[in-house]
XYZ file of C-alpha atoms in Angstrom:
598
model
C 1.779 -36.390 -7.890
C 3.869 -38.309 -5.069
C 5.011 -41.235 -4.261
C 4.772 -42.012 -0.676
C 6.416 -44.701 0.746
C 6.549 -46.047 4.635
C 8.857 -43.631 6.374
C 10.780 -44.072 9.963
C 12.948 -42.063 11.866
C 16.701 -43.226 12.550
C 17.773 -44.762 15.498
C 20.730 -43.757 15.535
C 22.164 -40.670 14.086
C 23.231 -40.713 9.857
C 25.260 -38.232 8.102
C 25.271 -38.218 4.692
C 28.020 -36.840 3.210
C 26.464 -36.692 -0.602
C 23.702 -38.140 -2.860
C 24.019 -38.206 -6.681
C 21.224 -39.043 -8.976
C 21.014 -41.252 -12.523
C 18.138 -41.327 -14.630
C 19.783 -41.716 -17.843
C 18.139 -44.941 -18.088
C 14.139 -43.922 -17.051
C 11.974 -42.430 -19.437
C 11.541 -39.581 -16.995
C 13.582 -35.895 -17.756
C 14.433 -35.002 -13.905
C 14.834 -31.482 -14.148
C 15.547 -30.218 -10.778
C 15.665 -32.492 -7.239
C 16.432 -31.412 -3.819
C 17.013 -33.513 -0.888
C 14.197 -32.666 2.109
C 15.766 -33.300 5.808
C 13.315 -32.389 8.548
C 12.290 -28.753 7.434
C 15.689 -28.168 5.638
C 16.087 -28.618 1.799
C 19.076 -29.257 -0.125
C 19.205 -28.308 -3.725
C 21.146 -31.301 -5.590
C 23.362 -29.937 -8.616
C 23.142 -31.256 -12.249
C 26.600 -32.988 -12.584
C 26.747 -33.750 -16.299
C 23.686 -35.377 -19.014
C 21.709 -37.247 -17.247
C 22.718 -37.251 -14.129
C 23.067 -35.192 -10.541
C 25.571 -34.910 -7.809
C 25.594 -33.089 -4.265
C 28.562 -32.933 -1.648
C 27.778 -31.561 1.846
C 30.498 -30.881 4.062
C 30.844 -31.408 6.735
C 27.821 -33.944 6.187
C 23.927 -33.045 6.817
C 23.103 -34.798 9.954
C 19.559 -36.813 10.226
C 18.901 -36.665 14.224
C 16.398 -39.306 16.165
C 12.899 -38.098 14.590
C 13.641 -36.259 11.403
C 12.473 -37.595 8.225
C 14.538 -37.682 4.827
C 13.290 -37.408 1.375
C 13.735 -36.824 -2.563
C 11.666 -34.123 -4.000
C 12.439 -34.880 -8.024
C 10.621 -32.376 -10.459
C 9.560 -33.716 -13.726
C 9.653 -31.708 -16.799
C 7.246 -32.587 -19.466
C 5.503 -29.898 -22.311
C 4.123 -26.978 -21.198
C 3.390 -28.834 -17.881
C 5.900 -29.664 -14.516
C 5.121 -32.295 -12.191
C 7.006 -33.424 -8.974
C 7.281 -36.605 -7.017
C 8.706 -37.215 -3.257
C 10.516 -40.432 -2.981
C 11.031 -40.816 1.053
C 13.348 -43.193 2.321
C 12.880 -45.425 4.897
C 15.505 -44.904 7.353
C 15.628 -48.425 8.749
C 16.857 -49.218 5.826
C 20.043 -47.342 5.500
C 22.256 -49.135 7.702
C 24.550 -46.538 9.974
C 26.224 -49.661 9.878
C 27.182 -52.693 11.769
C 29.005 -53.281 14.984
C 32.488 -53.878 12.941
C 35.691 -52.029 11.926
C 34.256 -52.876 7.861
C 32.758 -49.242 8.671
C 28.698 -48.221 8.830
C 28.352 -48.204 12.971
C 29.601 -49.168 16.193
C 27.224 -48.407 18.940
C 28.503 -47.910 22.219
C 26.696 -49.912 24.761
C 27.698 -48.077 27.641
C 26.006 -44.826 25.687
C 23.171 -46.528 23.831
C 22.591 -43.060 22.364
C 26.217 -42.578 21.063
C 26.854 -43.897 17.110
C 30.467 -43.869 15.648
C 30.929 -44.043 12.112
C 34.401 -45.067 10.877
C 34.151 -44.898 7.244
C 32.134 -44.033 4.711
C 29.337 -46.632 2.501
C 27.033 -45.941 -0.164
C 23.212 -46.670 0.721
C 21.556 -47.478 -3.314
C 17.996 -47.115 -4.079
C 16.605 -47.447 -7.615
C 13.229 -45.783 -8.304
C 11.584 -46.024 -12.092
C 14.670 -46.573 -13.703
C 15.996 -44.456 -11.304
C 19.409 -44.880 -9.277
C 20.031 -43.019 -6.306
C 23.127 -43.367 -4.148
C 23.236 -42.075 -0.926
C 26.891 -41.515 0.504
C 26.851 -42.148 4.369
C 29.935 -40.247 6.126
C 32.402 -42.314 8.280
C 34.554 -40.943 11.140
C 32.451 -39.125 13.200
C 31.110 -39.407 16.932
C 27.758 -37.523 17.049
C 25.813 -37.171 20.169
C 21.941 -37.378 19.522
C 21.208 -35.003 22.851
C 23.730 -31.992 21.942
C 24.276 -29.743 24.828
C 22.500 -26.014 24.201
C 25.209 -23.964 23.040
C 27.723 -26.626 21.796
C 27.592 -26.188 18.121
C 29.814 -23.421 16.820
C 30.343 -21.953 13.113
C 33.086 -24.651 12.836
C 31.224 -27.173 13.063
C 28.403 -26.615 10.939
C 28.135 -26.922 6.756
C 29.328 -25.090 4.595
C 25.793 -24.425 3.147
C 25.439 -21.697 0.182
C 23.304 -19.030 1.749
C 21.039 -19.463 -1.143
C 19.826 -22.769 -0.036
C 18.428 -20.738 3.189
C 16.901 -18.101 0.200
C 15.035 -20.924 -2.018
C 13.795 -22.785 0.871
C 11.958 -19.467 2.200
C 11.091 -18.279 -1.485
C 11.645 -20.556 -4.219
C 10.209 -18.721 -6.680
C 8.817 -15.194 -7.768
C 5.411 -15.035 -8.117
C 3.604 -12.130 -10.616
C 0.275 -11.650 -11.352
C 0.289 -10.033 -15.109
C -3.184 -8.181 -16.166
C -3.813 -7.470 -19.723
C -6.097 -7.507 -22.320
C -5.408 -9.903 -24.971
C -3.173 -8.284 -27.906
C -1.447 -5.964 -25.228
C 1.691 -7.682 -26.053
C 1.786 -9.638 -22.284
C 3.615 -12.768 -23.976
C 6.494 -11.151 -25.461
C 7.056 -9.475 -21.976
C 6.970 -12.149 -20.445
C 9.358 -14.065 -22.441
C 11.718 -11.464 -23.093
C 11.709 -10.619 -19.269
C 12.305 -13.862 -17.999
C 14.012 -15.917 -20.918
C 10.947 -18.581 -21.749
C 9.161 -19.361 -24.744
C 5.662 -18.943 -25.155
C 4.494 -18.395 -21.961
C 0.942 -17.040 -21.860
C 0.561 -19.029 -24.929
C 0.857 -22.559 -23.128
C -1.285 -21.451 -19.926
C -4.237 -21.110 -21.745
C -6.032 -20.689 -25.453
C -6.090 -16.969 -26.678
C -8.881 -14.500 -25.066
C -8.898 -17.173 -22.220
C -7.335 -16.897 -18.570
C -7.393 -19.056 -15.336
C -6.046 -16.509 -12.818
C -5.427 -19.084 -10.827
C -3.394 -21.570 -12.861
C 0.545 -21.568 -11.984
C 2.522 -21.354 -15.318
C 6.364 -22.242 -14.676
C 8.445 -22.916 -17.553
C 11.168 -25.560 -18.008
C 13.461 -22.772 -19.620
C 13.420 -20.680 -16.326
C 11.707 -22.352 -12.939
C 12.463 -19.633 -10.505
C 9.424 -17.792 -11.433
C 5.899 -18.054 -11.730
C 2.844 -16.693 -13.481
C -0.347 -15.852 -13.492
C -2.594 -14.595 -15.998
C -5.536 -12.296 -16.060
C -7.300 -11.580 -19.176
C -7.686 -7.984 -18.117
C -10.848 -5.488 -17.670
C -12.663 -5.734 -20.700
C -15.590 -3.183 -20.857
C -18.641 -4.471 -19.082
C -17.064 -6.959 -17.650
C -16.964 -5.778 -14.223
C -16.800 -8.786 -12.420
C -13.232 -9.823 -12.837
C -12.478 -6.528 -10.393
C -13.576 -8.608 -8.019
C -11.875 -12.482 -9.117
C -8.839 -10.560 -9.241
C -9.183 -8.834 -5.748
C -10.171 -12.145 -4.298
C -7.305 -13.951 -5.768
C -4.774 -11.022 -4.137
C -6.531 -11.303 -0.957
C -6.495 -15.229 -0.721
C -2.466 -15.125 -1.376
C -1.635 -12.285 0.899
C -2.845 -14.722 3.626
C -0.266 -17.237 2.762
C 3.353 -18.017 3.292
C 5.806 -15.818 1.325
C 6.347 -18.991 -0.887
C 2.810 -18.628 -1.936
C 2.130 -15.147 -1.756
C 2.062 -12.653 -4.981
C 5.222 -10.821 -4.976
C 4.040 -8.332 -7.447
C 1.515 -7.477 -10.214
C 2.200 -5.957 -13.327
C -1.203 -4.208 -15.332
C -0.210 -3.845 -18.380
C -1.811 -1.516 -21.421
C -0.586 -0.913 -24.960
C -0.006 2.704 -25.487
C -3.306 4.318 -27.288
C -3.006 6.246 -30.378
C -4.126 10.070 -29.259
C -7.828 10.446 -28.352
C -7.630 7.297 -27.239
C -9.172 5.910 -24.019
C -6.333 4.372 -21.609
C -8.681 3.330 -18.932
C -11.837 1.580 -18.689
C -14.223 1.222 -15.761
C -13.151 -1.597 -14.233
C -9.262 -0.557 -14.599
C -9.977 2.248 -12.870
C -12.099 0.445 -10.023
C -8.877 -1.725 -9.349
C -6.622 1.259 -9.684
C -9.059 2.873 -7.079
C -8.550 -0.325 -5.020
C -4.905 -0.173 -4.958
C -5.183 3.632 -3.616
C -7.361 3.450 -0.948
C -4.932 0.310 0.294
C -7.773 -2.620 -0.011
C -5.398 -4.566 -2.032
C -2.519 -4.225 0.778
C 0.935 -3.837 0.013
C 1.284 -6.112 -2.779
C 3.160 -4.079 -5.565
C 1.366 -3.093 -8.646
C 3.430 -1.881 -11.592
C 1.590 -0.240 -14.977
C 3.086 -1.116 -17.901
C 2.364 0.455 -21.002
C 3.680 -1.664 -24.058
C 4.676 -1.534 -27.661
C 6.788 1.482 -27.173
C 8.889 0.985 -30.096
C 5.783 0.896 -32.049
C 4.648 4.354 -30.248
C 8.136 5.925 -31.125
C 7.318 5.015 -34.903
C 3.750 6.727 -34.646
C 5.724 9.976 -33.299
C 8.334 10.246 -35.480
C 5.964 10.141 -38.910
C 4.181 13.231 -37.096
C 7.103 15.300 -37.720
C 7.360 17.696 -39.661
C 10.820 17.073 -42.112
C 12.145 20.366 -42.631
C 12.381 20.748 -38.687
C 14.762 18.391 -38.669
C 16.792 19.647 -41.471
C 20.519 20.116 -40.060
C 20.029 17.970 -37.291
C 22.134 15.766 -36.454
C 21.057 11.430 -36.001
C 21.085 11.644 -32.491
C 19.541 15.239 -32.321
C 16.673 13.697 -34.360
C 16.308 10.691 -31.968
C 16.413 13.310 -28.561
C 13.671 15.536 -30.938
C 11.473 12.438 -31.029
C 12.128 11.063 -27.751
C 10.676 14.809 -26.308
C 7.868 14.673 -28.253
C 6.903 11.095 -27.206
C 7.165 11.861 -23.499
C 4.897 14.836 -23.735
C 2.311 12.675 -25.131
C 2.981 9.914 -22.987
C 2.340 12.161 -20.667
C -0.685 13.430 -21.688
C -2.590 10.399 -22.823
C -1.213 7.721 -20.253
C 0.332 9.140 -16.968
C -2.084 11.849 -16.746
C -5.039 9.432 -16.747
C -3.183 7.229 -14.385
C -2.299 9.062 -11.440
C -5.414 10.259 -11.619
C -6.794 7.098 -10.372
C -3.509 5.772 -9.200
C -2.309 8.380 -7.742
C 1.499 8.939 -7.369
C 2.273 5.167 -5.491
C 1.313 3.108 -8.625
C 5.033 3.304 -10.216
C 4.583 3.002 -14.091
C 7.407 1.643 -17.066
C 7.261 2.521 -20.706
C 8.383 -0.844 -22.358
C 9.377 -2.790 -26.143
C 10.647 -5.933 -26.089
C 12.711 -4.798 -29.119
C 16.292 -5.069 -28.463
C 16.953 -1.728 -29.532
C 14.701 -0.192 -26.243
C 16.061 -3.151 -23.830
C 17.085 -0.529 -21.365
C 13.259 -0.269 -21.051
C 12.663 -3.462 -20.133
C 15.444 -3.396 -17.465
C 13.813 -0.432 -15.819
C 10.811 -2.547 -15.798
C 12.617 -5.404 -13.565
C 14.504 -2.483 -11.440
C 11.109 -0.667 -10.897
C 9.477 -4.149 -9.567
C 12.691 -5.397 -7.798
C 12.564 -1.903 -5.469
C 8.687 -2.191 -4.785
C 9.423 -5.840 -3.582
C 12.447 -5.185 -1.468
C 10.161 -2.448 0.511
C 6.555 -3.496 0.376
C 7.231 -7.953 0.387
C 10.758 -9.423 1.310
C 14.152 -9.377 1.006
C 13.803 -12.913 -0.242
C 11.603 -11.708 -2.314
C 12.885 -9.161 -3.934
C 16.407 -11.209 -4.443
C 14.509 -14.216 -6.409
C 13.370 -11.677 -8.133
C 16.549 -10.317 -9.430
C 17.134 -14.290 -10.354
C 14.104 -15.280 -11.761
C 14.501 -12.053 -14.225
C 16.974 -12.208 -17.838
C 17.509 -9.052 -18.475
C 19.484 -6.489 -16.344
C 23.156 -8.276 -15.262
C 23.454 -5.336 -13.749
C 20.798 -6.356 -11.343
C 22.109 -9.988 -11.134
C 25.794 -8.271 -9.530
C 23.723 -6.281 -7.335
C 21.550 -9.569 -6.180
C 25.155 -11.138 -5.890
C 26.519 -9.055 -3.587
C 23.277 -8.732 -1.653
C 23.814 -12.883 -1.246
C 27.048 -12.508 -0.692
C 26.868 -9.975 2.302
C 24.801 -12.150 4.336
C 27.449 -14.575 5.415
C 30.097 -15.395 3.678
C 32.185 -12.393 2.246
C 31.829 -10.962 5.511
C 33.640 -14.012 6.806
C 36.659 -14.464 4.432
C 38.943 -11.627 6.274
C 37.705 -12.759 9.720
C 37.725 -16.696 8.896
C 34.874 -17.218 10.933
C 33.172 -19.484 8.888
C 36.090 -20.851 7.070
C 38.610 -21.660 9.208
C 39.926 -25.261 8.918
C 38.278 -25.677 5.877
C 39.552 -27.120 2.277
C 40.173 -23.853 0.167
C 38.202 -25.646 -2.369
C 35.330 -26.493 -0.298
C 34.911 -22.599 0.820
C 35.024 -21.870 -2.968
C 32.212 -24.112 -3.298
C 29.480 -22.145 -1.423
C 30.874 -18.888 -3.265
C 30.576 -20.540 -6.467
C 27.108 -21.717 -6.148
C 25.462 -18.713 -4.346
C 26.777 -16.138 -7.477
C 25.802 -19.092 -10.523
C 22.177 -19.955 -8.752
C 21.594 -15.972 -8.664
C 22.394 -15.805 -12.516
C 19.954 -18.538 -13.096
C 21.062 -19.074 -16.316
C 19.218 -21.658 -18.325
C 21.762 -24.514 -18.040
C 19.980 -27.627 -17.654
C 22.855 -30.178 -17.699
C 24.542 -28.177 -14.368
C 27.685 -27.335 -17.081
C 28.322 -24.249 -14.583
C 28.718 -26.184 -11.368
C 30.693 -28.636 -13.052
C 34.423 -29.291 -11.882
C 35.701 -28.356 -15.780
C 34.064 -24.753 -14.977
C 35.145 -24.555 -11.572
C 39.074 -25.178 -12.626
C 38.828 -22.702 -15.299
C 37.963 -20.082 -13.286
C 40.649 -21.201 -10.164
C 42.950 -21.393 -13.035
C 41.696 -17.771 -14.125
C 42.734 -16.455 -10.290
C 46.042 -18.786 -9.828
C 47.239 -15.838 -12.771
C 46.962 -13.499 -10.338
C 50.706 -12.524 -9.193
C 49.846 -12.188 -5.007
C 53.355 -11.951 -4.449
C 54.256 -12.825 -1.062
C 51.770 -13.223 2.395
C 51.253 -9.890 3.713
C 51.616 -8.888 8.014
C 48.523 -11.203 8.997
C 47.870 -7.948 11.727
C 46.699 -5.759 8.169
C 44.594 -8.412 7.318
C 43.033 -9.022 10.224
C 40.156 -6.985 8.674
C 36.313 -6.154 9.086
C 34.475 -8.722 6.736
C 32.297 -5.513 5.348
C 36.032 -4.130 4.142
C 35.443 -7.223 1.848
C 32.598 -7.063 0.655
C 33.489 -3.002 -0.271
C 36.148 -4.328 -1.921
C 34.376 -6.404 -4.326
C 30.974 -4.068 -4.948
C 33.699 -1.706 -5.670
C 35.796 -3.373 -8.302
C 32.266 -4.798 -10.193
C 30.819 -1.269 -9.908
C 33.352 0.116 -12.149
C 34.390 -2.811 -14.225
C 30.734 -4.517 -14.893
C 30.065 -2.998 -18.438
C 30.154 -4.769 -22.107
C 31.311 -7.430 -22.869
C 34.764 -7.930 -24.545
C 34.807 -9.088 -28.596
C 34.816 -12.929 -28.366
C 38.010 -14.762 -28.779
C 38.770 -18.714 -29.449
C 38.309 -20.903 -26.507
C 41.189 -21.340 -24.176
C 42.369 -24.837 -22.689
C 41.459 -25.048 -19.321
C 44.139 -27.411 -17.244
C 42.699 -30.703 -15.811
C 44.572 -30.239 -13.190
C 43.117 -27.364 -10.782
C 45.659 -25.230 -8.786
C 47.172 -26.295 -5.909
C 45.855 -23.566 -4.053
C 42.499 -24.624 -4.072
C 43.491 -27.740 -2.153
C 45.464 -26.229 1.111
C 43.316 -25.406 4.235
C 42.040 -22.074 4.401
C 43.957 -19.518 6.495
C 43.348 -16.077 7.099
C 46.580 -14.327 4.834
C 46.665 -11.385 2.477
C 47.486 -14.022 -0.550
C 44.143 -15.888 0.246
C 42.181 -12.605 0.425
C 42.912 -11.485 -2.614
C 42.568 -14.849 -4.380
C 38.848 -15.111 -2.829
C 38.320 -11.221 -3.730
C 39.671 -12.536 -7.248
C 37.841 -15.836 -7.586
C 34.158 -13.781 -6.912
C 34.827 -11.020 -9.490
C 36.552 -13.525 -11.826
C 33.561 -15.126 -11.996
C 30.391 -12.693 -12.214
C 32.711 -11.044 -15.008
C 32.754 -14.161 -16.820
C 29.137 -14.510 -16.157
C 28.109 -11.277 -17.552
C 29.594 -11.688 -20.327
C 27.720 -14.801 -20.546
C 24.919 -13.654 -19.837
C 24.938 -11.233 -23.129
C 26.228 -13.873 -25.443
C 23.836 -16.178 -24.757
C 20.584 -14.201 -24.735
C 18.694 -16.663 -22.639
C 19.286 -19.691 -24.492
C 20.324 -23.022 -23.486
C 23.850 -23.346 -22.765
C 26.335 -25.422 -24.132
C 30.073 -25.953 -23.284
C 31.099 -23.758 -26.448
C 29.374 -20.654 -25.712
C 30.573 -21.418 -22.185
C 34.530 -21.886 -23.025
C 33.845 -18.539 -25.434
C 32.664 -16.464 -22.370
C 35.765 -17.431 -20.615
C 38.488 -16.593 -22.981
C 36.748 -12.920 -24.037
C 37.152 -12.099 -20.218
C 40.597 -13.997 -19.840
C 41.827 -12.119 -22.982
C 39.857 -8.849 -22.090
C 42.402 -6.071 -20.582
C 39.206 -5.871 -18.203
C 40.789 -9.145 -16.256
C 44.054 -7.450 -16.273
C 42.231 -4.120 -14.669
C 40.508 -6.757 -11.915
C 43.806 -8.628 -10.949
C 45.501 -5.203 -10.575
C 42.991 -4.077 -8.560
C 42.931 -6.434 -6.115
C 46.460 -6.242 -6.014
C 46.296 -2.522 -4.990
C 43.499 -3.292 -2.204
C 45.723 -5.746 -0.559
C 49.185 -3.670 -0.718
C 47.490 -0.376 0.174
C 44.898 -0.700 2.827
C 45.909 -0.127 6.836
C 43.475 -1.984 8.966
C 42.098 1.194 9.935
C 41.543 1.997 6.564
C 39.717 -1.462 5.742
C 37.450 -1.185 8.976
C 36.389 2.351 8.030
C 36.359 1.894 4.395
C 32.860 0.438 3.779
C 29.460 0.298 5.227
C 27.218 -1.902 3.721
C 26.025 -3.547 6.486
């Protein structure tokens, strides 16, 4: 559904400095919104309850011809529906002709607007209010000269926005019979409830239905209702459904397919005819390079079945985990036998295959699962790809750190020891983009934005302003390669990402965030290691998070918890002393040749 309403372009250059939404007073739950400027989107942060709040700096720019919208995604049960509210930009008002702000324009340049302060353009909608913050003091040429626009000058933009707006979403394809045990995986994998279950009634599948779930909306799925014997024909719906999306835009495309199987009891047939036509398919390369994972399910259950087939006085004297290594032997020979064996024969050895439960006891299974798919996307779809699908997935943090620092490479950590991108910036503002890039790859499910809220924020600047710098260190031995950076941090989460610490009462954060955060950005050893500090602070905290709440909603409790079993963890201690090392220790020749993850 959406709303379409008369749109012109602007006369005269806008720039909007910020838009916040309230719908605490329409019937309608907005769940996500994004503001849509020519081709560019802007994701638009929940603030707190009802309500949602964006700053750009320096402000988004809307040229002579682009168009400006609201994209504002519903969420109702079991379904998601969207509407795009577009604003008529003869209507916002880049102001009039006197010093009370909006716009001056210069007669002798009729294509020359100055803004000198900032107003609020208000637009209600359903119930709706929308407020639309137009930036003052600025002198914008429509015609910009090729070339003219440096790094300086443009937003601070989180490099995910660029990542969503090429691949908002993963998109699977899971095949299975019906009882396989396909809605537990799903759920457990990606932290929803009852997902197959609210696509369709049981035994029943629309392959081409788009299930996304209002617990988790950076994935989605489709279901097949597998090969069922003498049913041929859905070889061929589900080929023609793989060949239809490989023809689309990577938004659109199938990132990866997952055929799933529970494990048989012996003498048992894995594969039937038309499994084995599609596994045929995949090998001779008539399904292209979309990844196809087997998964064989119900593990735990399989484990059970092998350890009653033992005999008990061979494992008299054995010790608990003897037993367990005993038993895990015997269940990979007969995996062996009864599932890989008849796999590869069809498959042959490019069809990667998991062994899964959803049982929390075998969760490193399930984590293999993600890793397995996450490599076959990275190589065979995108890198976009493959990094949505380290977000859309709830299950391996370690995968989430690895996704962080992949996001984090691209731009921005590369820039804090060259101050490229940062220079002349608020301290606070750079945090910003560093802050939202590592909490939008968590994709936790946080629905009233309590993570990009400023209570958050100051607890973990508060977290960092602990750390005892000491004094600025010679600006020439910090004048280092951005990639020395970025070492610096993989390195320090690398051996410090690992369980979480017991959970302690809630500290007080201070309303009053340090002062550092405030002061212009400049390239010193003391901001450095605050940054450095800042992004491990935080994915520390978020791991941690991430186990205690188990997918769940989260609330300010379990969020305040998170933060005070890190604070009080000697692992925080371990970080700040770490840092501290990096930036006493390291020669500039040692930083430039210390790292290459380019």
């Amino acid at each position: 559904m959406a709303k379409h309403i008369h749109t012109l372009t602007a006369p005269c250059a806008i720039h909007i400095s910020g838009i916040s939404i309230d719908f605490s007073l329409s019937e309608k739950n907005v769940e996500s919104a994004e503001a849509r400027i020519g081709k560019s989107l802007r994701p638009i942060d929940h603030d707190a309850g009802k309500t949602m709040r964006q700053t750009f700096y320096p402000p988004i720019k809307i040229s002579l011809g682009d168009t400006f919208s609201l994209r504002l995604r519903y969420k109702k049960r079991f379904r998601k529906s969207h509407e795009d509210i577009h604003f008529d930009l003869d209507e916002i008002p880049p102001a009039s002709a006197t010093r009370q702000g909006r716009a001056a324009i210069n007669p002798s340049s009729p294509r020359q607007c100055t803004h000198l302060d900032d107003t609020e353009y208000r637009k209600s909608h359903d119930n709706i209010k929308i407020v639309v913050i137009l930036s003052g003091n600025t002198i914008t040429e429509h015609a910009e000269q090729p070339g003219s626009t440096s790094d300086t000058t443009l937003e601070l933009q989180p490099t995910t926005d660029k990542i969503v707006q090429i691949c908002p979403r993963f998109r699977i394809l899971v095949i299975g019979k019906t009882g396989v045990g396909k809605s537990s995986l799903i759920n457990r994998a990606f932290g929803v409830h009852e997902a197959i279950a609210s696509t369709h009634k049981p035994g029943e599948a629309d392959i081409d239905h788009e299930f996304i779930s209002p617990q988790n909306d950076r994935f989605v799925l489709h279901d097949s209702k597998g090969f069922e014997p003498g049913d041929e024909g859905n070889v061929n719906i589900v080929q023609g459904f793989i060949e239809r999306r490989r023809e689309m835009s990577l938004e659109d495309q199938l990132h990866a397919v997952w055929l799933c199987f529970e494990i048989p009891r012996a003498g048992g047939r894995l594969l039937e005819t038309g499994t084995e036509e599609f596994l045929t398919l995949k090998r001779g390369g008539k399904l292209g390079n979309i990844p196809v994972v087997v998964v064989f399910t119900k593990y735990d259950r399989f484990i059970n079945r092998v350890n009653r087939t033992l005999n008990e006085s061979s494992l008299v004297g054995l010790s608990s985990n003897a037993v367990k290594e005993l038993i895990k032997n015997k269940a990979d020979a007969e995996l062996k036998e009864i599932c890989i064996g008849p796999l590869e024969k069809f498959a042959g050895l490019d069809v990667p295959h998991a062994t899964v439960s959803t049982n929390k006891e075998h969760a490193e299974t399930l984590a293999r699962l993600i890793q397995i798919t996450e490599e076959r996307v990275y190589k065979h779809v995108a890198a976009e790809a493959s990094v949505m699908t380290s977000m859309a997935q709830r299950v391996d943090p370690g995968l989430k750190i690895k996704a962080s620092i992949e996001v984090g490479k691209r731009r921005y950590w590369k820039a804090l020891a060259s101050c490229a991108a940062f220079q002349d910036r608020r301290t606070s503002d750079c945090l910003h983009v560093l802050h939202t890039d590592i909490v939008r790859v968590w994709n936790f499910h946080d629905p009233h934005g309590y993570l990009g809220s400023h209570e958050f924020r100051t607890m973990v600047v508060n977290m960092v302003d602990k750390l005892d710098v000491g004094s600025p260190t010679n600006p020439d031995r910090t004048m280092a390669a951005g990639l020395s950076t970025v070492g610096a941090v993989a390195g320090i989460l690398a051996v410090l990402a690992g369980p979480a610490a017991p959970i302690v009462l809630p500290i007080v954060a201070s309303v009053v965030i340090a002062k550092w955060a405030y002061d212009v950005y400049k390239l010193s050893g003391v901001v450095l290691q605050r940054f450095i500090a800042y992004i491990v602070d935080l994915t520390l905290v978020l791991q941690i998070l991430h186990l205690v709440s188990d997918g769940q909603e989260l609330s300010r409790r379990v969020i305040k918890l998170a933060v005070a079993a890190y604070y009080k963890s000697p692992i925080s201690g371990d970080v700040h002393n770490r840092i501290q090392e990096y930036g006493r220790t390291l020669t500039l020749l040692e930083r430039a040749d210390r790292d290459n993850l380019a």
